[in-house]
């Protein structure tokens, strides 16, 4: 078996992602949670598939991302892995899987790589995660950072609030980004922050920034699969662009299915199996 040739196959690696920034090429990223969503996202040519802990809300119906466990995430990560050929698959470390101590965090990340088949992990938080990032990177695990409106800090933030609006908090975000870069992250998600700070951070650090609700100056953009396709229930933040309203399309299809059964229109003759008239005649005797 050859270990060479990722460039020839077009496989996206963390190095490819980093080279995009140097070449000034935008990075595309999206979440996916299962085999069909991963196949569709991969086949659309998206660079990074994040197995996001947003699946806690959008797939499992929890109120926030705090409830999902590493064992849950591993089931979805494996399905995404099976559906992905080209994109870089990043596993979101769920709340609690990296908070207790570095040993447990390393153990969680190793499980993600070995059992979930992800190629990198994402952790939320600023400079307080720097030592952990160093530890993971030292142990061959690429890490994506995530600062700004970090949903796992919901209770600490007192709700989902745009971060970095004051001078002090903006300076803190810049400091976080620089410290995480030095610690070894390969890319940084900037969520729910003013465009101006995202732009400053993007200029200040040499690794790519991937924005979500952080304006257009980031090196790439990420959204939640279900939001983009109109498959989420409840409030949508203003940064979400819904490219299609799949919920309505699915609703129309399901309503029609119910009606067709009730009116005897489903199944049609062409959707039914038949036996020869001869056998039917004998059976009826
Ligand atoms: O879990 C998630 O969906 C995320 C976002 C950055 C897309 O973390």
Short mmCIF file of C-alpha atoms and ligand atoms in Angstrom, two decimals:
data_model
loop_
_atom_site.label_atom_id
_atom_site.label_comp_id
_atom_site.label_asym_id
_atom_site.label_seq_id
_atom_site.Cartn_x
_atom_site.Cartn_y
_atom_site.Cartn_z
CA UNK A 1 0.00 0.00 0.00
CA UNK A 2 1.29 3.43 -0.94
CA UNK A 3 1.06 6.32 1.47
CA UNK A 4 1.78 8.82 -1.28
CA UNK A 5 -0.57 10.53 -3.66
CA UNK A 6 -3.06 12.72 -1.74
CA UNK A 7 -2.27 15.57 -4.14
CA UNK A 8 -3.05 13.43 -7.16
CA UNK A 9 -6.41 12.31 -5.74
CA UNK A 10 -7.35 15.86 -4.72
CA UNK A 11 -7.79 14.75 -1.10
CA UNK A 12 -8.05 17.75 1.18
CA UNK A 13 -5.58 17.75 4.04
CA UNK A 14 -4.80 20.32 6.72
CA UNK A 15 -1.81 21.35 4.56
CA UNK A 16 -4.08 21.97 1.58
CA UNK A 17 -6.32 24.10 3.80
CA UNK A 18 -3.36 26.15 4.97
CA UNK A 19 -2.02 26.61 1.45
CA UNK A 20 -5.35 28.11 0.42
CA UNK A 21 -4.68 31.14 2.60
CA UNK A 22 -1.27 31.70 1.02
CA UNK A 23 -2.82 31.46 -2.45
CA UNK A 24 -5.72 33.73 -1.51
CA UNK A 25 -8.28 31.00 -2.34
CA UNK A 26 -11.43 30.85 -0.21
CA UNK A 27 -12.06 27.75 1.92
CA UNK A 28 -15.50 26.15 1.88
CA UNK A 29 -16.79 24.30 4.92
CA UNK A 30 -20.10 22.83 6.03
CA UNK A 31 -21.31 20.47 8.71
CA UNK A 32 -22.60 16.98 7.90
CA UNK A 33 -23.94 14.41 10.28
CA UNK A 34 -24.60 11.15 8.47
CA UNK A 35 -23.80 9.13 5.34
CA UNK A 36 -26.19 10.87 2.90
CA UNK A 37 -25.37 14.40 4.06
CA UNK A 38 -21.64 13.65 3.94
CA UNK A 39 -21.90 12.23 0.40
CA UNK A 40 -23.84 15.24 -0.83
CA UNK A 41 -21.50 17.73 0.81
CA UNK A 42 -18.40 15.90 -0.39
CA UNK A 43 -19.71 15.54 -3.94
CA UNK A 44 -20.50 19.28 -4.01
CA UNK A 45 -16.75 19.88 -3.56
CA UNK A 46 -16.80 21.35 -0.04
CA UNK A 47 -13.27 21.39 1.44
CA UNK A 48 -14.00 20.75 5.12
CA UNK A 49 -16.79 18.64 6.60
CA UNK A 50 -17.32 19.33 10.27
CA UNK A 51 -19.13 16.69 12.27
CA UNK A 52 -20.52 19.52 14.36
CA UNK A 53 -21.84 19.19 17.87
CA UNK A 54 -24.74 21.24 16.46
CA UNK A 55 -26.12 17.77 15.71
CA UNK A 56 -27.17 17.83 19.35
CA UNK A 57 -29.88 20.38 18.37
CA UNK A 58 -30.49 19.85 14.69
CA UNK A 59 -30.43 16.04 14.59
CA UNK A 60 -31.07 14.83 18.14
CA UNK A 61 -33.52 17.57 19.14
CA UNK A 62 -31.72 18.66 22.32
CA UNK A 63 -32.11 22.25 23.43
CA UNK A 64 -28.40 23.07 23.08
CA UNK A 65 -25.05 21.48 22.27
CA UNK A 66 -24.23 20.66 25.88
CA UNK A 67 -26.04 17.32 26.02
CA UNK A 68 -24.35 15.41 23.21
CA UNK A 69 -21.68 12.92 24.28
CA UNK A 70 -18.51 11.67 22.66
CA UNK A 71 -20.13 8.26 22.16
CA UNK A 72 -23.00 9.96 20.29
CA UNK A 73 -20.57 11.95 18.16
CA UNK A 74 -18.62 8.81 17.25
CA UNK A 75 -21.69 7.17 15.70
CA UNK A 76 -22.22 10.20 13.44
CA UNK A 77 -18.51 10.62 12.71
CA UNK A 78 -18.29 7.04 11.42
CA UNK A 79 -21.27 7.59 9.11
CA UNK A 80 -19.73 10.82 7.80
CA UNK A 81 -16.42 9.05 7.28
CA UNK A 82 -18.14 6.38 5.16
CA UNK A 83 -19.75 9.08 3.01
CA UNK A 84 -16.64 11.20 2.46
CA UNK A 85 -13.85 10.71 -0.06
CA UNK A 86 -12.31 14.11 -0.69
CA UNK A 87 -13.12 16.59 2.09
CA UNK A 88 -11.13 16.97 5.29
CA UNK A 89 -13.30 15.49 8.07
CA UNK A 90 -13.09 17.38 11.37
CA UNK A 91 -14.75 16.06 14.54
CA UNK A 92 -16.18 18.56 16.99
CA UNK A 93 -15.13 17.69 20.53
CA UNK A 94 -18.35 17.76 22.57
CA UNK A 95 -18.76 19.57 25.87
CA UNK A 96 -17.12 17.60 28.68
CA UNK A 97 -14.81 15.58 26.43
CA UNK A 98 -11.88 17.99 26.86
CA UNK A 99 -12.74 19.98 29.98
CA UNK A 100 -11.80 17.68 32.84
CA UNK A 101 -8.08 17.31 32.27
CA UNK A 102 -5.55 17.02 29.47
CA UNK A 103 -5.27 13.23 29.76
CA UNK A 104 -9.01 12.75 29.28
CA UNK A 105 -8.99 15.25 26.43
CA UNK A 106 -6.18 13.43 24.67
CA UNK A 107 -7.98 10.13 25.20
CA UNK A 108 -11.19 11.60 23.69
CA UNK A 109 -9.33 12.98 20.68
CA UNK A 110 -7.52 9.68 20.10
CA UNK A 111 -10.88 7.85 20.16
CA UNK A 112 -12.26 10.36 17.65
CA UNK A 113 -9.41 9.64 15.25
CA UNK A 114 -9.29 5.85 15.79
CA UNK A 115 -12.99 5.04 16.16
CA UNK A 116 -14.63 7.94 14.33
CA UNK A 117 -12.15 8.20 11.45
CA UNK A 118 -11.89 12.00 11.66
CA UNK A 119 -8.69 13.68 10.50
CA UNK A 120 -8.68 16.57 12.95
CA UNK A 121 -10.64 17.76 15.97
CA UNK A 122 -12.18 21.12 16.81
CA UNK A 123 -12.20 22.57 20.30
CA UNK A 124 -13.93 25.70 21.52
CA UNK A 125 -12.20 28.35 23.60
CA UNK A 126 -9.40 30.88 23.58
CA UNK A 127 -5.97 31.01 25.17
CA UNK A 128 -7.07 28.80 28.08
CA UNK A 129 -6.95 25.93 25.56
CA UNK A 130 -3.40 26.69 24.40
CA UNK A 131 -1.66 24.00 26.49
CA UNK A 132 -4.23 21.43 25.44
CA UNK A 133 -3.77 22.34 21.78
CA UNK A 134 0.01 21.89 22.17
CA UNK A 135 -0.53 18.49 23.79
CA UNK A 136 -2.86 17.26 21.04
CA UNK A 137 -0.65 18.54 18.24
CA UNK A 138 2.42 16.93 19.88
CA UNK A 139 0.46 13.69 19.73
CA UNK A 140 -0.19 13.92 15.98
CA UNK A 141 -3.71 15.30 16.24
CA UNK A 142 -4.46 18.36 14.10
CA UNK A 143 -6.62 20.88 15.93
CA UNK A 144 -9.03 23.51 14.65
CA UNK A 145 -9.74 26.33 17.11
CA UNK A 146 -13.08 28.06 17.63
CA UNK A 147 -13.49 31.45 19.32
CA UNK A 148 -16.12 34.18 19.60
CA UNK A 149 -19.67 33.00 20.18
CA UNK A 150 -18.81 29.49 21.34
CA UNK A 151 -22.12 27.64 21.91
CA UNK A 152 -20.64 25.39 24.60
CA UNK A 153 -20.13 28.56 26.72
CA UNK A 154 -23.86 29.28 26.56
CA UNK A 155 -24.33 29.57 30.33
CA UNK A 156 -21.15 31.57 30.84
CA UNK A 157 -22.11 34.02 28.06
CA UNK A 158 -25.69 34.26 29.39
CA UNK A 159 -27.17 33.33 26.01
CA UNK A 160 -26.11 33.27 22.37
CA UNK A 161 -24.68 36.78 22.13
CA UNK A 162 -22.39 38.37 19.56
CA UNK A 163 -18.93 38.57 21.17
CA UNK A 164 -16.12 41.09 20.91
CA UNK A 165 -18.19 44.25 20.62
CA UNK A 166 -16.21 46.26 23.18
CA UNK A 167 -12.56 47.31 22.90
CA UNK A 168 -11.54 45.01 25.73
CA UNK A 169 -13.35 41.92 24.48
CA UNK A 170 -12.14 42.56 20.92
CA UNK A 171 -8.54 42.78 22.19
CA UNK A 172 -9.10 39.52 24.08
CA UNK A 173 -10.28 37.80 20.91
CA UNK A 174 -7.23 38.96 18.98
CA UNK A 175 -4.98 37.74 21.81
CA UNK A 176 -6.80 34.39 21.84
CA UNK A 177 -6.34 33.96 18.09
CA UNK A 178 -2.61 34.75 18.22
CA UNK A 179 -2.03 32.46 21.22
CA UNK A 180 -3.91 29.56 19.62
CA UNK A 181 -1.95 29.99 16.41
CA UNK A 182 1.30 29.77 18.38
CA UNK A 183 -0.03 26.70 20.17
CA UNK A 184 -0.36 24.96 16.81
CA UNK A 185 -3.95 25.04 15.51
CA UNK A 186 -4.17 24.64 11.71
CA UNK A 187 -7.29 26.82 11.27
CA UNK A 188 -9.57 28.94 13.42
CA UNK A 189 -13.36 29.20 13.39
CA UNK A 190 -14.60 32.72 14.19
CA UNK A 191 -18.24 32.68 15.21
CA UNK A 192 -20.64 35.52 15.98
CA UNK A 193 -18.20 38.43 16.05
CA UNK A 194 -18.17 41.81 14.27
CA UNK A 195 -16.78 41.70 10.75
CA UNK A 196 -14.13 44.30 11.65
CA UNK A 197 -12.50 42.06 14.29
CA UNK A 198 -12.72 39.00 12.08
CA UNK A 199 -10.91 40.99 9.42
CA UNK A 200 -8.20 42.12 11.87
CA UNK A 201 -7.68 38.55 13.13
CA UNK A 202 -7.56 37.22 9.56
CA UNK A 203 -4.81 39.73 8.73
CA UNK A 204 -2.95 39.18 12.00
CA UNK A 205 -2.56 35.38 11.90
CA UNK A 206 -1.01 33.24 9.18
CA UNK A 207 -3.40 30.29 9.50
CA UNK A 208 -6.84 30.37 7.85
CA UNK A 209 -9.89 31.78 9.59
CA UNK A 210 -13.25 30.17 8.86
CA UNK A 211 -16.18 32.46 9.62
CA UNK A 212 -19.74 31.85 10.71
CA UNK A 213 -21.55 35.08 11.47
CA UNK A 214 -18.17 36.86 11.23
CA UNK A 215 -18.51 38.72 7.92
CA UNK A 216 -16.95 38.24 4.54
CA UNK A 217 -13.27 38.87 5.23
CA UNK A 218 -12.46 35.46 6.70
CA UNK A 219 -10.39 33.01 4.65
CA UNK A 220 -13.36 30.67 4.46
CA UNK A 221 -16.96 30.23 5.54
CA UNK A 222 -18.86 27.51 7.36
CA UNK A 223 -22.59 26.98 7.94
CA UNK A 224 -24.76 24.28 9.48
CA UNK A 225 -26.01 21.86 6.79
CA UNK A 226 -29.58 21.82 8.08
CA UNK A 227 -29.75 25.64 8.25
CA UNK A 228 -28.52 26.08 4.68
CA UNK A 229 -31.07 23.57 3.40
CA UNK A 230 -34.00 24.87 5.44
CA UNK A 231 -34.22 21.76 7.58
CA UNK A 232 -34.03 23.37 11.03
CA UNK A 233 -36.89 24.20 13.34
CA UNK A 234 -36.93 27.37 15.43
CA UNK A 235 -35.01 30.64 15.38
CA UNK A 236 -32.38 31.24 12.68
CA UNK A 237 -29.57 33.74 13.30
CA UNK A 238 -29.23 36.49 10.69
CA UNK A 239 -25.99 35.07 9.26
CA UNK A 240 -27.78 31.96 7.98
CA UNK A 241 -28.49 31.96 4.28
CA UNK A 242 -31.19 29.42 3.48
CA UNK A 243 -30.45 28.20 -0.05
CA UNK A 244 -33.54 26.02 -0.27
CA UNK A 245 -36.61 25.40 1.87
CA UNK A 246 -36.39 21.61 2.12
CA UNK A 247 -38.76 21.50 5.08
CA UNK A 248 -41.61 22.77 2.89
CA UNK A 249 -40.64 20.50 0.01
CA UNK A 250 -40.56 17.47 2.32
CA UNK A 251 -43.83 18.53 3.92
CA UNK A 252 -45.53 18.75 0.51
CA UNK A 253 -44.22 15.31 -0.46
CA UNK A 254 -45.35 13.69 2.80
CA UNK A 255 -48.78 15.30 2.67
CA UNK A 256 -49.23 14.03 -0.90
CA UNK A 257 -48.15 10.53 0.17
CA UNK A 258 -50.79 10.48 2.91
CA UNK A 259 -53.45 11.70 0.47
CA UNK A 260 -52.47 9.19 -2.23
CA UNK A 261 -52.79 6.27 0.21
CA UNK A 262 -56.13 7.50 1.48
CA UNK A 263 -57.46 7.96 -2.05
CA UNK A 264 -56.16 4.58 -3.22
CA UNK A 265 -53.75 6.24 -5.67
CA UNK A 266 -50.68 4.63 -4.14
CA UNK A 267 -49.37 2.17 -5.14
CA UNK A 268 -50.12 2.36 -8.86
CA UNK A 269 -50.10 -0.71 -11.09
CA UNK A 270 -46.54 0.08 -12.24
CA UNK A 271 -45.44 0.08 -8.59
CA UNK A 272 -46.86 -3.40 -7.89
CA UNK A 273 -45.52 -6.91 -8.59
CA UNK A 274 -47.62 -9.31 -10.69
CA UNK A 275 -47.80 -13.08 -11.27
CA UNK A 276 -49.02 -14.85 -14.38
CA UNK A 277 -52.74 -14.98 -15.03
CA UNK A 278 -52.49 -18.80 -15.19
CA UNK A 279 -51.23 -19.06 -11.62
CA UNK A 280 -53.80 -16.58 -10.40
CA UNK A 281 -56.59 -18.59 -12.03
CA UNK A 282 -55.38 -21.82 -10.39
CA UNK A 283 -55.10 -20.11 -7.01
CA UNK A 284 -58.66 -18.86 -7.24
CA UNK A 285 -60.12 -22.34 -7.95
O1 LIG B 1 -21.22 22.48 15.61
C1 LIG B 1 -21.23 23.30 14.69
O2 LIG B 1 -22.09 23.24 13.81
C2 LIG B 1 -20.18 24.33 14.70
C3 LIG B 1 -20.20 25.47 13.72
C4 LIG B 1 -18.93 26.21 13.71
C5 LIG B 1 -20.66 25.25 12.36
O3 LIG B 1 -19.35 24.28 15.53
#
